[in-house]
């Protein structure tokens, strides 16, 4: 059976930043529930509009909504050889649901202390065309306002990337998501990497962890 990888960590840990390297190495497509919810919101679907109030508040979207999204996404042909989950699961209920629909090979946790998270999130911007992730100070574009990956100048900042919401998101992470480290640890699937180092070093540590499986 095809196996999947979970990229785990607090908001702003660098999951989206590192996903590209893992996708390139493993061939597994990235499934980011945050990206899917934002796409639904942009498209104005009922699901997107229902999720908006939770996302704006920095709270988790209800489990049944998220699990439904994932179940549907996993029926697409590109998921047949396993996928890279980014930002999912975020609760024990989501992990339990996932265990009955896909086999998780490993959970790679990017560990970053809370005090780094606010500065990372408040400086984040992304390319509206290709989704590449940048940071005002830690990962700026080479040419101001122009995406290094695709050349677009359509840069975006997220509505929930502000200091107040980040603190609520971190609280949600610690109370609802962090317990998954023990849940996956008990199943022998949890591998932590130090996310408090340069982007390339974090990427190397992840590839070493994946190589050693
Ligand atoms: P996540 O997907 O986990 O929410 P992102 O990949 O979007 O996190 O990263 C959050 C912000 O931190 C982005 O602006 C990104 O450029 C920056 N960033 C990511 N990894 C690092 C790192 N190792 N050091 C410094 N900044 C980083
Ligand atoms: P992210 O892009 O991963 O930072 O997620 C942005 C927001 O989307 C979160 O603050 C939640 O409101 C919502 N969200 C994304 N993924 C999940 C999930 N797996 N479970 C619940 N809510 C989620």
mmCIF file of C-alpha atoms and ligand atoms in Angstrom:
data_model
loop_
_atom_site.group_PDB
_atom_site.id
_atom_site.type_symbol
_atom_site.label_atom_id
_atom_site.label_comp_id
_atom_site.label_asym_id
_atom_site.label_seq_id
_atom_site.Cartn_x
_atom_site.Cartn_y
_atom_site.Cartn_z
ATOM 1 C CA UNK A 1 0.000 0.000 0.000
ATOM 2 C CA UNK A 2 1.242 3.516 -0.825
ATOM 3 C CA UNK A 3 2.426 5.460 2.210
ATOM 4 C CA UNK A 4 2.103 9.137 3.023
ATOM 5 C CA UNK A 5 4.253 11.650 4.901
ATOM 6 C CA UNK A 6 2.977 14.165 7.442
ATOM 7 C CA UNK A 7 4.795 17.491 7.765
ATOM 8 C CA UNK A 8 4.056 18.658 11.288
ATOM 9 C CA UNK A 9 4.813 21.765 13.337
ATOM 10 C CA UNK A 10 3.407 25.032 14.654
ATOM 11 C CA UNK A 11 2.110 27.700 12.282
ATOM 12 C CA UNK A 12 5.118 29.416 10.710
ATOM 13 C CA UNK A 13 7.497 26.511 11.395
ATOM 14 C CA UNK A 14 8.444 26.321 7.717
ATOM 15 C CA UNK A 15 6.236 23.461 6.500
ATOM 16 C CA UNK A 16 5.212 25.180 3.253
ATOM 17 C CA UNK A 17 8.785 26.366 2.701
ATOM 18 C CA UNK A 18 10.161 22.822 2.969
ATOM 19 C CA UNK A 19 7.343 21.039 1.146
ATOM 20 C CA UNK A 20 8.782 21.711 -2.336
ATOM 21 C CA UNK A 21 11.994 19.825 -1.611
ATOM 22 C CA UNK A 22 10.095 16.836 -0.242
ATOM 23 C CA UNK A 23 7.723 16.803 -3.216
ATOM 24 C CA UNK A 24 10.723 16.924 -5.582
ATOM 25 C CA UNK A 25 12.451 14.073 -3.737
ATOM 26 C CA UNK A 26 9.507 11.741 -3.137
ATOM 27 C CA UNK A 27 7.163 12.575 -6.021
ATOM 28 C CA UNK A 28 4.276 12.739 -3.541
ATOM 29 C CA UNK A 29 1.972 15.746 -4.062
ATOM 30 C CA UNK A 30 1.588 18.310 -1.275
ATOM 31 C CA UNK A 31 -1.825 18.527 0.350
ATOM 32 C CA UNK A 32 -2.096 21.661 2.476
ATOM 33 C CA UNK A 33 -5.455 21.979 4.215
ATOM 34 C CA UNK A 34 -4.751 25.686 4.807
ATOM 35 C CA UNK A 35 -4.206 26.230 1.053
ATOM 36 C CA UNK A 36 -7.353 24.231 0.249
ATOM 37 C CA UNK A 37 -9.435 26.309 2.661
ATOM 38 C CA UNK A 38 -8.044 29.587 1.270
ATOM 39 C CA UNK A 39 -8.803 28.389 -2.289
ATOM 40 C CA UNK A 40 -12.377 27.531 -1.237
ATOM 41 C CA UNK A 41 -12.717 30.967 0.331
ATOM 42 C CA UNK A 42 -11.407 32.722 -2.794
ATOM 43 C CA UNK A 43 -13.826 30.678 -4.903
ATOM 44 C CA UNK A 44 -16.639 31.722 -2.559
ATOM 45 C CA UNK A 45 -17.853 28.159 -1.917
ATOM 46 C CA UNK A 46 -20.133 27.532 1.093
ATOM 47 C CA UNK A 47 -17.335 25.519 2.703
ATOM 48 C CA UNK A 48 -14.863 28.371 2.248
ATOM 49 C CA UNK A 49 -17.291 30.929 3.644
ATOM 50 C CA UNK A 50 -18.076 28.695 6.636
ATOM 51 C CA UNK A 51 -14.344 28.219 7.325
ATOM 52 C CA UNK A 52 -13.585 31.955 7.149
ATOM 53 C CA UNK A 53 -14.829 32.828 10.638
ATOM 54 C CA UNK A 54 -12.579 30.172 12.209
ATOM 55 C CA UNK A 55 -9.531 31.115 10.140
ATOM 56 C CA UNK A 56 -9.927 34.846 10.798
ATOM 57 C CA UNK A 57 -10.140 34.128 14.519
ATOM 58 C CA UNK A 58 -7.076 31.855 14.453
ATOM 59 C CA UNK A 59 -9.172 28.867 15.545
ATOM 60 C CA UNK A 60 -9.183 25.412 14.000
ATOM 61 C CA UNK A 61 -11.884 24.630 11.453
ATOM 62 C CA UNK A 62 -14.176 21.812 12.713
ATOM 63 C CA UNK A 63 -12.856 18.277 12.235
ATOM 64 C CA UNK A 64 -15.760 17.027 10.098
ATOM 65 C CA UNK A 65 -15.150 19.791 7.528
ATOM 66 C CA UNK A 66 -11.424 19.051 7.334
ATOM 67 C CA UNK A 67 -11.847 15.270 7.226
ATOM 68 C CA UNK A 68 -14.421 15.630 4.417
ATOM 69 C CA UNK A 69 -11.985 17.785 2.422
ATOM 70 C CA UNK A 70 -9.190 15.237 2.838
ATOM 71 C CA UNK A 71 -11.389 12.255 1.960
ATOM 72 C CA UNK A 72 -12.403 13.971 -1.265
ATOM 73 C CA UNK A 73 -8.853 15.077 -2.109
ATOM 74 C CA UNK A 74 -7.478 11.555 -1.643
ATOM 75 C CA UNK A 75 -9.796 10.230 -4.354
ATOM 76 C CA UNK A 76 -7.901 12.220 -7.016
ATOM 77 C CA UNK A 77 -5.556 10.131 -9.177
ATOM 78 C CA UNK A 78 -2.357 11.901 -8.093
ATOM 79 C CA UNK A 79 -2.849 10.642 -4.524
ATOM 80 C CA UNK A 80 -2.537 7.009 -5.514
ATOM 81 C CA UNK A 81 1.162 6.729 -4.536
ATOM 82 C CA UNK A 82 0.737 8.550 -1.236
ATOM 83 C CA UNK A 83 0.875 12.264 -0.470
ATOM 84 C CA UNK A 84 2.654 14.867 1.645
ATOM 85 C CA UNK A 85 0.233 16.255 4.245
ATOM 86 C CA UNK A 86 1.056 19.831 5.273
ATOM 87 C CA UNK A 87 -0.927 21.236 8.214
ATOM 88 C CA UNK A 88 -3.016 18.075 8.585
ATOM 89 C CA UNK A 89 -3.788 16.326 10.894
ATOM 90 C CA UNK A 90 -4.109 18.981 13.599
ATOM 91 C CA UNK A 91 -6.216 17.115 16.181
ATOM 92 C CA UNK A 92 -6.307 13.557 17.534
ATOM 93 C CA UNK A 93 -9.719 13.121 15.847
ATOM 94 C CA UNK A 94 -8.187 14.061 12.485
ATOM 95 C CA UNK A 95 -5.277 11.647 13.038
ATOM 96 C CA UNK A 96 -7.701 8.855 13.915
ATOM 97 C CA UNK A 97 -9.758 9.559 10.785
ATOM 98 C CA UNK A 98 -6.582 9.636 8.690
ATOM 99 C CA UNK A 99 -5.458 6.262 10.049
ATOM 100 C CA UNK A 100 -8.542 4.659 8.539
ATOM 101 C CA UNK A 101 -8.097 6.171 5.055
ATOM 102 C CA UNK A 102 -4.322 6.295 4.467
ATOM 103 C CA UNK A 103 -1.119 4.774 5.799
ATOM 104 C CA UNK A 104 1.297 7.261 7.367
ATOM 105 C CA UNK A 105 4.950 6.278 6.925
ATOM 106 C CA UNK A 106 6.464 9.066 9.026
ATOM 107 C CA UNK A 107 5.600 12.352 10.729
ATOM 108 C CA UNK A 108 8.375 14.917 10.272
ATOM 109 C CA UNK A 109 8.044 17.602 12.943
ATOM 110 C CA UNK A 110 9.746 20.952 12.341
ATOM 111 C CA UNK A 111 10.435 22.255 15.838
ATOM 112 C CA UNK A 112 10.607 26.033 16.341
ATOM 113 C CA UNK A 113 10.258 27.876 19.661
ATOM 114 C CA UNK A 114 7.215 30.147 20.072
ATOM 115 C CA UNK A 115 9.309 33.312 20.314
ATOM 116 C CA UNK A 116 10.495 32.803 16.696
ATOM 117 C CA UNK A 117 7.010 32.158 15.326
ATOM 118 C CA UNK A 118 5.591 35.670 15.576
ATOM 119 C CA UNK A 119 8.465 37.253 13.644
ATOM 120 C CA UNK A 120 8.308 34.518 11.009
ATOM 121 C CA UNK A 121 4.570 34.836 10.433
ATOM 122 C CA UNK A 122 4.383 38.615 10.538
ATOM 123 C CA UNK A 123 7.076 38.866 7.819
ATOM 124 C CA UNK A 124 5.603 36.181 5.555
ATOM 125 C CA UNK A 125 4.411 36.857 2.005
ATOM 126 C CA UNK A 126 3.723 34.470 -0.864
ATOM 127 C CA UNK A 127 3.565 34.549 -4.626
ATOM 128 C CA UNK A 128 -0.044 34.710 -5.767
ATOM 129 C CA UNK A 129 0.855 32.830 -8.966
ATOM 130 C CA UNK A 130 2.989 29.869 -7.847
ATOM 131 C CA UNK A 131 2.631 29.929 -4.049
ATOM 132 C CA UNK A 132 6.373 30.329 -3.315
ATOM 133 C CA UNK A 133 6.902 31.465 0.286
ATOM 134 C CA UNK A 134 9.112 34.439 1.220
ATOM 135 C CA UNK A 135 9.973 36.509 4.288
ATOM 136 C CA UNK A 136 10.764 40.225 4.551
ATOM 137 C CA UNK A 137 14.046 39.562 6.389
ATOM 138 C CA UNK A 138 14.779 35.805 6.402
ATOM 139 C CA UNK A 139 13.961 34.919 2.804
ATOM 140 C CA UNK A 140 13.448 38.048 0.691
ATOM 141 C CA UNK A 141 12.974 38.003 -3.074
ATOM 142 C CA UNK A 142 16.161 38.792 -5.060
ATOM 143 C CA UNK A 143 14.371 41.625 -6.879
ATOM 144 C CA UNK A 144 11.961 43.614 -4.734
ATOM 145 C CA UNK A 145 8.383 42.382 -5.252
ATOM 146 C CA UNK A 146 9.255 39.838 -7.968
ATOM 147 C CA UNK A 147 8.915 36.105 -7.359
ATOM 148 C CA UNK A 148 12.225 34.244 -7.738
ATOM 149 C CA UNK A 149 10.420 31.051 -8.780
ATOM 150 C CA UNK A 150 8.053 32.263 -11.508
ATOM 151 C CA UNK A 151 8.761 35.984 -12.102
ATOM 152 C CA UNK A 152 5.280 37.144 -11.069
ATOM 153 C CA UNK A 153 4.917 40.403 -9.174
ATOM 154 C CA UNK A 154 1.609 39.330 -7.604
ATOM 155 C CA UNK A 155 2.671 39.056 -3.968
ATOM 156 C CA UNK A 156 0.129 38.370 -1.209
ATOM 157 C CA UNK A 157 -0.063 38.562 2.575
ATOM 158 C CA UNK A 158 -2.526 36.467 4.547
ATOM 159 C CA UNK A 159 -5.320 38.145 6.528
ATOM 160 C CA UNK A 160 -4.546 35.902 9.531
ATOM 161 C CA UNK A 161 -0.808 36.686 9.551
ATOM 162 C CA UNK A 162 -1.006 39.373 12.222
ATOM 163 C CA UNK A 163 0.406 39.321 15.741
ATOM 164 C CA UNK A 164 -2.915 38.984 17.549
ATOM 165 C CA UNK A 165 -4.164 36.053 15.455
ATOM 166 C CA UNK A 166 -0.768 34.344 15.573
ATOM 167 C CA UNK A 167 -0.991 34.162 19.361
ATOM 168 C CA UNK A 168 -4.422 32.485 19.137
ATOM 169 C CA UNK A 169 -3.120 30.092 16.471
ATOM 170 C CA UNK A 170 -0.175 29.186 18.693
ATOM 171 C CA UNK A 171 -2.532 28.510 21.579
ATOM 172 C CA UNK A 172 -4.638 26.253 19.346
ATOM 173 C CA UNK A 173 -1.432 24.499 18.312
ATOM 174 C CA UNK A 174 -0.326 23.827 21.880
ATOM 175 C CA UNK A 175 -3.702 22.656 23.180
ATOM 176 C CA UNK A 176 -5.102 20.768 20.185
ATOM 177 C CA UNK A 177 -2.241 19.862 17.846
ATOM 178 C CA UNK A 178 0.913 19.338 19.943
ATOM 179 C CA UNK A 179 -0.600 16.228 21.679
ATOM 180 C CA UNK A 180 -0.217 14.498 18.308
ATOM 181 C CA UNK A 181 3.544 14.267 18.918
ATOM 182 C CA UNK A 182 2.912 11.681 21.659
ATOM 183 C CA UNK A 183 0.119 10.036 19.651
ATOM 184 C CA UNK A 184 2.443 9.462 16.686
ATOM 185 C CA UNK A 185 5.435 8.852 18.986
ATOM 186 C CA UNK A 186 3.616 5.902 20.596
ATOM 187 C CA UNK A 187 3.173 4.487 17.102
ATOM 188 C CA UNK A 188 6.892 4.881 16.291
ATOM 189 C CA UNK A 189 6.218 7.372 13.500
ATOM 190 C CA UNK A 190 7.446 10.685 14.964
ATOM 191 C CA UNK A 191 10.755 12.246 13.867
ATOM 192 C CA UNK A 192 11.716 15.769 15.009
ATOM 193 C CA UNK A 193 14.083 18.119 13.175
ATOM 194 C CA UNK A 194 15.461 21.413 14.458
ATOM 195 C CA UNK A 195 13.570 24.138 12.593
ATOM 196 C CA UNK A 196 15.409 26.952 14.342
ATOM 197 C CA UNK A 197 18.210 27.117 11.771
ATOM 198 C CA UNK A 198 18.591 28.332 8.196
ATOM 199 C CA UNK A 199 16.102 27.160 5.554
ATOM 200 C CA UNK A 200 18.680 25.018 3.706
ATOM 201 C CA UNK A 201 19.855 23.354 6.916
ATOM 202 C CA UNK A 202 16.272 22.476 7.874
ATOM 203 C CA UNK A 203 15.756 21.027 4.378
ATOM 204 C CA UNK A 204 18.928 18.927 4.655
ATOM 205 C CA UNK A 205 17.855 17.616 8.077
ATOM 206 C CA UNK A 206 14.481 16.582 6.647
ATOM 207 C CA UNK A 207 16.037 14.788 3.685
ATOM 208 C CA UNK A 208 18.432 12.944 6.022
ATOM 209 C CA UNK A 209 15.461 11.887 8.168
ATOM 210 C CA UNK A 210 13.585 10.647 5.079
ATOM 211 C CA UNK A 211 16.692 8.839 3.764
ATOM 212 C CA UNK A 212 17.073 6.932 6.995
ATOM 213 C CA UNK A 213 13.590 5.383 6.847
HETATM 214 P P1 LIG B 1 4.241 27.087 7.699
HETATM 215 O O1 LIG B 1 3.901 26.502 6.348
HETATM 216 O O2 LIG B 1 4.763 26.046 8.656
HETATM 217 O O3 LIG B 1 3.133 27.908 8.294
HETATM 218 P P2 LIG B 1 6.052 28.794 6.161
HETATM 219 O O4 LIG B 1 6.814 27.790 5.348
HETATM 220 O O5 LIG B 1 5.001 29.556 5.449
HETATM 221 O O6 LIG B 1 5.455 28.087 7.499
HETATM 222 O O7 LIG B 1 7.115 29.778 6.836
HETATM 223 C C1 LIG B 1 6.697 30.877 7.628
HETATM 224 C C2 LIG B 1 7.610 32.074 7.362
HETATM 225 O O8 LIG B 1 8.909 31.816 7.905
HETATM 226 C C3 LIG B 1 7.813 32.388 5.881
HETATM 227 O O9 LIG B 1 7.869 33.784 5.702
HETATM 228 C C4 LIG B 1 9.166 31.739 5.549
HETATM 229 O O10 LIG B 1 9.862 32.437 4.508
HETATM 230 C C5 LIG B 1 9.901 31.859 6.877
HETATM 231 N N1 LIG B 1 10.801 30.716 7.133
HETATM 232 C C6 LIG B 1 10.582 29.410 6.840
HETATM 233 N N2 LIG B 1 11.602 28.650 7.262
HETATM 234 C C7 LIG B 1 12.485 29.497 7.869
HETATM 235 C C8 LIG B 1 13.764 29.328 8.525
HETATM 236 N N3 LIG B 1 14.318 28.107 8.651
HETATM 237 N N4 LIG B 1 14.361 30.415 9.017
HETATM 238 C C9 LIG B 1 13.793 31.652 8.899
HETATM 239 N N5 LIG B 1 12.603 31.889 8.307
HETATM 240 C C10 LIG B 1 11.961 30.823 7.783
HETATM 241 P P1 LIG B 2 -2.334 27.137 7.730
HETATM 242 O O1 LIG B 2 -2.335 27.589 6.298
HETATM 243 O O2 LIG B 2 -1.896 25.702 7.880
HETATM 244 O O3 LIG B 2 -1.569 28.079 8.623
HETATM 245 O O4 LIG B 2 -3.853 27.169 8.206
HETATM 246 C C1 LIG B 2 -4.586 28.386 8.228
HETATM 247 C C2 LIG B 2 -5.875 28.186 9.003
HETATM 248 O O5 LIG B 2 -6.691 27.221 8.324
HETATM 249 C C3 LIG B 2 -5.720 27.646 10.427
HETATM 250 O O6 LIG B 2 -5.471 28.677 11.372
HETATM 251 C C4 LIG B 2 -7.084 26.975 10.632
HETATM 252 O O7 LIG B 2 -8.094 27.949 10.882
HETATM 253 C C5 LIG B 2 -7.369 26.386 9.257
HETATM 254 N N1 LIG B 2 -6.842 24.998 9.111
HETATM 255 C C6 LIG B 2 -5.885 24.569 8.231
HETATM 256 N N2 LIG B 2 -5.686 23.269 8.367
HETATM 257 C C7 LIG B 2 -6.505 22.834 9.351
HETATM 258 C C8 LIG B 2 -6.736 21.568 9.968
HETATM 259 N N3 LIG B 2 -6.078 20.470 9.588
HETATM 260 N N4 LIG B 2 -7.656 21.517 10.968
HETATM 261 C C9 LIG B 2 -8.354 22.608 11.353
HETATM 262 N N5 LIG B 2 -8.172 23.825 10.822
HETATM 263 C C10 LIG B 2 -7.250 23.952 9.826
#
